[in-house]
Amino acid sequence: MKVSIYRYNPDTDREPSMKEYEVDTQGKDLMVLDILALVKEQDESLAYRRSCREGVCGSDGMNINGKNGLACITPLSAVAPGVKEGKKPLVLRPLPGLPVIRDLVVDMGVFYQQYEKVQPYLQNESPAPAIERLQTPEDRAKLDGLYECILCACCSTSCPSFWWNPDKFLGPAALLQSYRFLADSRDEATEERLSRLDDPFSLFRCHGIMNCVSVCPKGLNPTRAIGHIRSMLLERGV
Amino acid sequence: MSIRTITFDAIVVGGGGAGMRASLQMAQSGFKTALISKVFPTRSHTVSAQGGITCAIASADPNDDWRWHMYDTVKGSDYIGDQDAIEYMCQVGPEAVFELDHMGLPFSRTEEGRIYQRPFGGQSKNFGEGGQAARTCAAADRTGHALLHTLYQQNLKNGTQFYNEWYAAELVKDADENVCGVIAISIETGETVFFKAKATVFATGGSGRIYASTTNALINTGDGVGMALRAGLPVQDIEMWQFHPTGIAGAGVLVTEGCRGEGGYLINKDGERFMERYAPNAKDLASRDVVARSMMMEILDGRGDGPDGSYVYLKLDHLGEEVLHSRLPGICELAITFAQTDPVKEPIPVVPTCHYMMGGIPTNVHGQALKMSGGHEGDAQPVNGLFAVGEVACVSVHGANRLGGNSLLDLVVFGRAAGLYIEDALRQGMTQYEPGNDDIDAALARVNRWNESKGGESVPALRKELQSTMQNHFGVFRKGDLMEEGVEKLAKLRERIANAHLEDKSQSFNTARVEALELDNLLEVAEATAIAAYNRTESRGAHSRYDYPDRDDENWLCHSIFDPRSKQLGKREVNFKPKTVDTFQPKVRTY
């Protein structure tokens, strides 16, 4: 089958280009990451990130035939009709909207900065008990769909609002994490957390486009989390 | 060659659970601490831990006792786990786990609001007399992910200085073999730097990638063990590799033991629940070495399924959709993605798969690395300036076989212990050993070798050969002549790897260079494993030999020590002196 990969090495290339490779899959429905490994055996200069190869570490987010996803859990058959059969090329590009370091590796700096801005850690100044802080199963259930985020950046880099204002709009990944702590019954910093979001950009640049939801490889719903934060901010304003 | 030096009080190499627990402790104390990780920390392999963290927090059973956990762990280790270290881990464990909750780890909960605990293999109440215990604290089946993210978040809060996507290539020692820091390369820019520190903490994880089929992440290449061996330091019990019973056939992806804890069980091609024959009491929740061997015997006796009869099944559908989706949601996802099987409807094809390195750099309970006065024999003494925690270390709490859920506990207990010890030592004034220029040049030699290579075999082909050698010669069942052949093959591979070629010499994000440097480490771990396995002439825990089928307490109730300089295997005494309880004497191990 044919694979077309975005290549750019700042040491040697003046501009990026797409490079074509031929890979023998023996008809198997391999994962996109397996294809990258086969290409790297032909051409060791290809750069991409990878670690767990099972969809939990978030290293290999990339743009696969136009849609962001994780290479390690995207089988060829799920990319687009005809790709597995070799009738259509597999087209791999770096996540959009972030500076490219090399090939499929992007500079995640601004993405991590936005994550850090939401103070993504539990805040509780009450003296800790000798055992765990108790939490009902119902309260714990509020964290489901939030804590599972793997910081792959597929969502934020598919969000037009994030493309426009990556430094001011926090983006879906960071906002999902913000709500993960707002929703935690053990966290006491609700008021401070909400205050920091109450400006025209941090949260309110979300226009409900929902690209984040359609690309999230873990099936999470940042738009819904953003909606919950909006409601909390509105209730607080009344 | 002159390179930049960056100086810290302490550096931690590796951003998994152990490394970040250690760095958190030191960052909280205000000492200048850096964490060097070849991946962004939440991409570390701890993220893949599923079932939980085993600890007697007395939630599922208010009468639970850490001594029962200790008994299980000693028995699980097949009696070569150090009883003082196991005692420390099991006793301090609850405090370390409650800290994780206070940090925000989203544990699953009981109706009483306490942390949910599930049964795991090898667990008992009342020193093996009270039946199955439920002692593994869980965040659904994503406990490692929850733990790793929580620790990263706390390190952010406490201002740990991260060097993410920096690759530590070599230890730097002075002329007297004291550790002064590491050479590390910025993957993004290619810059090579000397990180100088009073304390260097290795938390580099395991090395499952020496095998062709493994549950381990692609990054698990034994970098810490490789660096230690090249520095002439010994490794302990390195022949002890755990094969996890349930890796997804073909893909190698892990399916948590928690599945069997929740009531799942293994069946052969005839649908028979075969573990009832091998472990009549514990059945599917026998210790991992026992279950893995039983599965292999079913397969070798022709009761495996699939085109080559090469796997058995893990049956879960009887648990019902609700339990599966609430307790094991990640497993449902993985099975659909990697086995095209929905566990709600069909059993998952599974096969024993390389999972965990019980051996590693010998340490004491403070994480101080140890060496032997006579290379492979003599007295154990601390290596000045070097610490090791987590899977890279052999403290030893796992002995010849680790119990499920004990690895996460090991990470946080000993990451914390090393942090506390170093904090105290720094306060009292730790020596900064100063290397000479020659010492730095010596540490750069390997990186320079690859950078200057002009031709030769390629890295991926050699790596594949190494992995298949380990898979075929040092698997679940081992045999002297087959291992001897494996040792010879590895010796030849050593020569070939020493002459292998790195074609891409560019600076920016050169992952080919990282993979080349990793290959050297894979080789070091593989060779140490092979020689140790060949020389341990008995069967114990995960080390199972056709030619020596029995445990030999007379000759081998001891640690093995592999000395990389002489390539000799020596013996070291196991600690049988816990401080607060009576010694657990070796017994015949049945489940």
Coordinates of N, CA, C and O in Angstrom, one line a residue, chain B residues 349-447:
Chain B
P349 N -8.9 -14.1 23.6 CA -7.7 -15.0 23.4 C -6.5 -14.4 24.1 O -6.1 -13.3 23.8
V350 N -5.9 -15.3 25.0 CA -4.8 -14.8 25.8 C -3.7 -15.8 25.8 O -3.9 -17.0 25.6
V351 N -2.5 -15.3 26.1 CA -1.3 -16.1 26.1 C -0.3 -15.5 27.1 O -0.2 -14.2 27.2
P352 N 0.5 -16.3 27.9 CA 1.5 -15.7 28.8 C 2.5 -14.8 28.0 O 3.0 -15.2 27.0
T353 N 2.7 -13.6 28.5 CA 3.5 -12.6 27.8 C 4.4 -11.9 28.8 O 4.0 -11.6 29.9
C354 N 5.7 -11.7 28.3 CA 6.7 -11.0 29.2 C 6.1 -9.7 29.7 O 5.6 -8.9 29.0
H355 N 6.3 -9.6 31.0 CA 5.6 -8.5 31.7 C 6.4 -7.7 32.6 O 6.3 -6.4 32.7
Y356 N 7.3 -8.3 33.4 CA 8.0 -7.6 34.5 C 9.3 -8.2 34.9 O 9.5 -9.4 34.9
M357 N 10.3 -7.3 35.1 CA 11.6 -7.7 35.5 C 11.7 -7.6 37.0 O 11.8 -6.6 37.6
M358 N 11.7 -8.8 37.6 CA 11.9 -8.8 39.1 C 13.3 -8.4 39.6 O 13.4 -7.8 40.6
G359 N 14.2 -8.7 38.8 CA 15.6 -8.4 39.1 C 15.9 -6.9 38.8 O 15.1 -6.2 38.4
G360 N 17.2 -6.6 39.0 CA 17.6 -5.2 38.7 C 18.8 -4.8 39.5 O 19.5 -5.7 40.1
I361 N 19.0 -3.5 39.7 CA 20.1 -3.0 40.5 C 19.8 -3.2 42.0 O 18.8 -2.8 42.5
P362 N 20.7 -4.0 42.6 CA 20.4 -4.3 44.1 C 20.5 -3.0 44.9 O 21.3 -2.1 44.6
T363 N 19.5 -2.8 45.8 CA 19.5 -1.6 46.6 C 19.1 -2.0 48.1 O 18.6 -3.1 48.3
N364 N 19.3 -1.1 49.0 CA 18.8 -1.3 50.3 C 17.4 -0.6 50.4 O 17.0 0.0 49.4
V365 N 16.8 -0.6 51.6 CA 15.4 0.0 51.6 C 15.4 1.5 51.4 O 14.3 2.1 51.2
H366 N 16.5 2.2 51.5 CA 16.6 3.6 51.2 C 16.8 3.9 49.7 O 17.0 5.0 49.3
G367 N 16.9 2.8 48.9 CA 17.1 3.0 47.5 C 18.6 3.2 47.1 O 18.9 3.3 45.9
Q368 N 19.5 3.1 48.1 CA 20.9 3.2 47.7 C 21.4 2.0 46.9 O 21.1 0.8 47.3
A369 N 22.0 2.2 45.8 CA 22.5 1.1 44.9 C 23.6 0.4 45.7 O 24.4 1.1 46.4
L370 N 23.7 -0.9 45.5 CA 24.7 -1.7 46.2 C 25.7 -2.4 45.2 O 25.2 -2.7 44.1
K371 N 26.9 -2.5 45.6 CA 27.8 -3.4 44.8 C 28.5 -4.3 45.7 O 28.4 -4.2 46.9
M372 N 29.1 -5.3 45.2 CA 29.8 -6.4 46.0 C 31.3 -6.1 46.1 O 31.9 -5.7 45.1
S373 N 31.8 -6.4 47.2 CA 33.3 -6.1 47.4 C 34.1 -6.9 46.4 O 35.2 -6.4 46.0
G374 N 33.7 -8.1 46.1 CA 34.5 -8.9 45.2 C 33.9 -9.1 43.8 O 34.0 -10.2 43.2
G375 N 33.2 -8.1 43.3 CA 32.6 -8.2 42.0 C 31.3 -8.9 42.0 O 30.2 -8.3 42.2
H376 N 31.4 -10.3 42.0 CA 30.1 -11.1 42.0 C 29.9 -11.7 43.4 O 29.0 -12.4 43.7
E377 N 30.9 -11.5 44.3 CA 30.8 -12.0 45.7 C 31.3 -11.1 46.7 O 31.8 -10.0 46.3
G378 N 31.2 -11.5 48.0 CA 31.7 -10.6 49.0 C 30.6 -9.8 49.7 O 29.5 -10.2 49.6
D379 N 31.0 -8.7 50.3 CA 30.0 -7.9 51.1 C 29.4 -6.9 50.2 O 30.0 -6.3 49.3
A380 N 28.1 -6.6 50.5 CA 27.4 -5.6 49.7 C 27.7 -4.2 50.4 O 27.7 -4.1 51.6
Q381 N 28.0 -3.3 49.5 CA 28.3 -1.9 50.0 C 27.7 -0.9 49.1 O 27.5 -1.1 47.9
P382 N 27.3 0.3 49.7 CA 26.6 1.3 48.9 C 27.5 1.9 47.8 O 28.7 2.0 48.0
V383 N 26.9 2.2 46.6 CA 27.6 2.9 45.6 C 27.4 4.4 45.9 O 26.3 4.9 45.8
N384 N 28.4 5.1 46.2 CA 28.3 6.5 46.5 C 27.6 7.3 45.4 O 28.1 7.3 44.3
G385 N 26.5 8.0 45.7 CA 25.9 8.9 44.8 C 24.8 8.3 43.9 O 24.1 9.0 43.2
L386 N 24.6 6.9 44.0 CA 23.6 6.3 43.1 C 22.5 5.6 43.9 O 22.7 4.9 44.9
F387 N 21.3 5.9 43.4 CA 20.1 5.3 44.0 C 19.3 4.6 42.9 O 19.4 5.0 41.7
A388 N 18.4 3.7 43.2 CA 17.5 3.1 42.2 C 16.2 2.8 42.8 O 16.2 2.3 44.0
V389 N 15.1 3.1 42.2 CA 13.8 2.8 42.7 C 12.9 2.3 41.6 O 13.1 2.6 40.4
G390 N 11.9 1.5 42.0 CA 10.9 1.0 41.0 C 11.4 -0.3 40.3 O 12.2 -1.0 40.8
E391 N 10.9 -0.5 39.1 CA 11.2 -1.8 38.4 C 12.7 -1.9 38.2 O 13.2 -3.1 38.1
V392 N 13.5 -0.8 37.9 CA 14.9 -1.0 37.7 C 15.7 -1.5 38.9 O 16.7 -2.1 38.8
A393 N 15.1 -1.3 40.1 CA 15.7 -1.7 41.3 C 15.3 -3.1 41.7 O 14.3 -3.6 41.3
C394 N 16.2 -3.7 42.5 CA 15.9 -5.0 43.1 C 16.2 -4.9 44.6 O 17.3 -5.0 45.0
V395 N 15.1 -4.6 45.4 CA 15.3 -4.1 46.8 C 15.4 -5.2 47.8 O 16.0 -5.0 48.8
S396 N 15.0 -6.4 47.7 CA 14.1 -7.0 46.7 C 12.8 -7.4 47.4 O 12.8 -8.2 48.3
V397 N 11.7 -6.8 46.9 CA 10.4 -7.2 47.4 C 9.7 -8.3 46.6 O 8.6 -8.8 47.0
H398 N 10.1 -8.5 45.4 CA 9.4 -9.4 44.5 C 10.1 -10.8 44.4 O 9.4 -11.8 43.9
G399 N 11.4 -10.9 44.7 CA 12.1 -12.1 44.7 C 12.0 -12.8 43.3 O 12.3 -12.2 42.3
A400 N 11.5 -14.0 43.3 CA 11.4 -14.8 42.0 C 10.1 -14.7 41.3 O 9.9 -15.2 40.2
N401 N 9.1 -14.0 42.0 CA 7.8 -13.8 41.3 C 7.1 -12.7 42.0 O 6.9 -12.8 43.3
R402 N 6.7 -11.7 41.3 CA 5.9 -10.6 41.9 C 4.5 -10.9 41.9 O 3.9 -11.4 41.0
L403 N 3.8 -10.4 43.0 CA 2.4 -10.5 43.1 C 1.7 -9.3 42.4 O 2.3 -8.2 42.4
G404 N 0.6 -9.6 41.7 CA -0.1 -8.5 41.1 C -0.5 -7.4 42.0 O -0.8 -7.6 43.2
G405 N -0.3 -6.1 41.6 CA -0.6 -5.0 42.4 C 0.5 -4.6 43.3 O 0.4 -3.5 43.9
N406 N 1.6 -5.4 43.4 CA 2.7 -5.0 44.3 C 3.7 -4.1 43.6 O 4.5 -3.5 44.2
S407 N 3.6 -4.0 42.2 CA 4.5 -3.1 41.6 C 4.2 -1.6 41.8 O 5.1 -0.8 42.2
L408 N 2.9 -1.3 41.8 CA 2.6 0.1 42.0 C 2.9 0.5 43.5 O 3.4 1.6 43.8
L409 N 2.7 -0.5 44.4 CA 3.0 -0.2 45.8 C 4.6 0.0 46.0 O 5.0 0.9 46.6
D410 N 5.3 -0.9 45.3 CA 6.8 -0.8 45.3 C 7.2 0.7 44.8 O 8.0 1.3 45.4
L411 N 6.6 1.1 43.7 CA 6.9 2.5 43.2 C 6.8 3.6 44.2 O 7.7 4.4 44.4
V412 N 5.6 3.6 44.8 CA 5.3 4.8 45.7 C 6.0 4.6 47.0 O 6.5 5.6 47.6
V413 N 6.1 3.4 47.5 CA 6.8 3.2 48.8 C 8.3 3.5 48.7 O 8.9 4.3 49.5
F414 N 8.9 2.9 47.7 CA 10.4 3.1 47.7 C 10.8 4.4 46.9 O 11.9 4.9 47.2
G415 N 9.9 4.9 46.1 CA 10.2 6.3 45.5 C 10.2 7.3 46.7 O 11.1 8.1 46.8
R416 N 9.2 7.1 47.5 CA 9.1 8.0 48.7 C 10.3 7.8 49.7 O 10.9 8.7 50.2
A417 N 10.6 6.5 49.9 CA 11.7 6.2 50.9 C 13.0 6.8 50.4 O 13.8 7.4 51.2
A418 N 13.3 6.7 49.1 CA 14.6 7.2 48.6 C 14.6 8.7 48.7 O 15.6 9.3 49.1
G419 N 13.4 9.3 48.4 CA 13.3 10.8 48.5 C 13.5 11.2 49.9 O 14.3 12.2 50.2
L420 N 12.9 10.5 50.9 CA 13.1 10.9 52.3 C 14.6 10.8 52.7 O 15.1 11.6 53.4
Y421 N 15.2 9.7 52.3 CA 16.6 9.4 52.7 C 17.5 10.5 52.1 O 18.4 11.0 52.8
I422 N 17.3 10.8 50.8 CA 18.2 11.8 50.1 C 18.0 13.2 50.7 O 19.0 13.9 51.0
E423 N 16.7 13.5 51.0 CA 16.4 14.8 51.7 C 17.2 14.9 53.0 O 17.9 15.9 53.2
D424 N 17.2 13.9 53.7 CA 17.9 13.9 55.0 C 19.4 14.0 54.8 O 20.1 14.7 55.5
A425 N 19.9 13.2 53.9 CA 21.4 13.2 53.6 C 21.8 14.5 53.1 O 22.9 15.0 53.5
L426 N 21.0 15.1 52.2 CA 21.4 16.5 51.7 C 21.5 17.5 52.9 O 22.3 18.3 52.9
R427 N 20.5 17.3 53.8 CA 20.5 18.3 54.9 C 21.7 18.1 55.8 O 22.3 19.1 56.3
Q428 N 22.2 16.9 55.9 CA 23.4 16.7 56.7 C 24.7 17.0 55.9 O 25.8 16.9 56.5
G429 N 24.5 17.2 54.6 CA 25.7 17.5 53.8 C 26.2 16.3 53.0 O 26.9 15.5 53.5
M430 N 25.8 16.2 51.8 CA 26.2 15.1 50.9 C 27.4 15.5 50.1 O 27.4 16.7 49.7
T431 N 28.3 14.6 49.8 CA 29.4 15.0 49.0 C 29.1 15.1 47.5 O 28.3 14.2 47.0
Q432 N 29.5 16.1 46.8 CA 29.4 16.2 45.4 C 30.8 15.6 44.8 O 31.8 16.3 45.0
Y433 N 30.8 14.5 44.2 CA 32.0 13.9 43.6 C 32.2 14.6 42.3 O 31.3 14.9 41.6
E434 N 33.5 15.0 42.0 CA 33.8 15.7 40.8 C 34.5 14.9 39.8 O 35.6 14.3 40.1
P435 N 34.0 14.7 38.7 CA 34.7 13.9 37.7 C 35.8 14.7 37.0 O 35.7 16.0 36.9
G436 N 36.8 14.1 36.5 CA 37.8 14.7 35.6 C 37.3 14.7 34.2 O 36.3 14.1 33.9
N437 N 38.0 15.5 33.3 CA 37.6 15.5 31.9 C 37.7 14.1 31.3 O 36.8 13.8 30.5
D438 N 38.6 13.3 31.7 CA 38.7 11.9 31.2 C 37.5 11.1 31.5 O 37.0 10.3 30.7
D439 N 36.9 11.4 32.7 CA 35.8 10.6 33.2 C 34.6 11.0 32.3 O 33.8 10.2 31.9
I440 N 34.5 12.3 32.0 CA 33.4 12.7 31.1 C 33.5 12.2 29.7 O 32.6 11.7 29.1
D441 N 34.8 12.2 29.2 CA 35.0 11.7 27.9 C 34.7 10.2 27.8 O 34.1 9.7 26.9
A442 N 35.0 9.5 28.9 CA 34.7 8.0 29.0 C 33.2 7.8 28.9 O 32.7 6.9 28.2
A443 N 32.4 8.7 29.5 CA 31.0 8.5 29.5 C 30.4 8.9 28.2 O 29.3 8.5 27.8
L444 N 31.1 9.7 27.4 CA 30.6 10.1 26.1 C 31.0 9.1 25.0 O 30.5 9.2 23.8
A445 N 31.8 8.1 25.3 CA 32.4 7.3 24.3 C 31.3 6.6 23.4 O 31.4 6.5 22.2
R446 N 30.3 6.1 24.1 CA 29.3 5.3 23.4 C 28.5 6.2 22.5 O 28.2 5.8 21.3
V447 N 28.1 7.4 22.9 CA 27.3 8.3 22.1 C 28.2 8.6 20.9 O 27.7 8.6 19.7

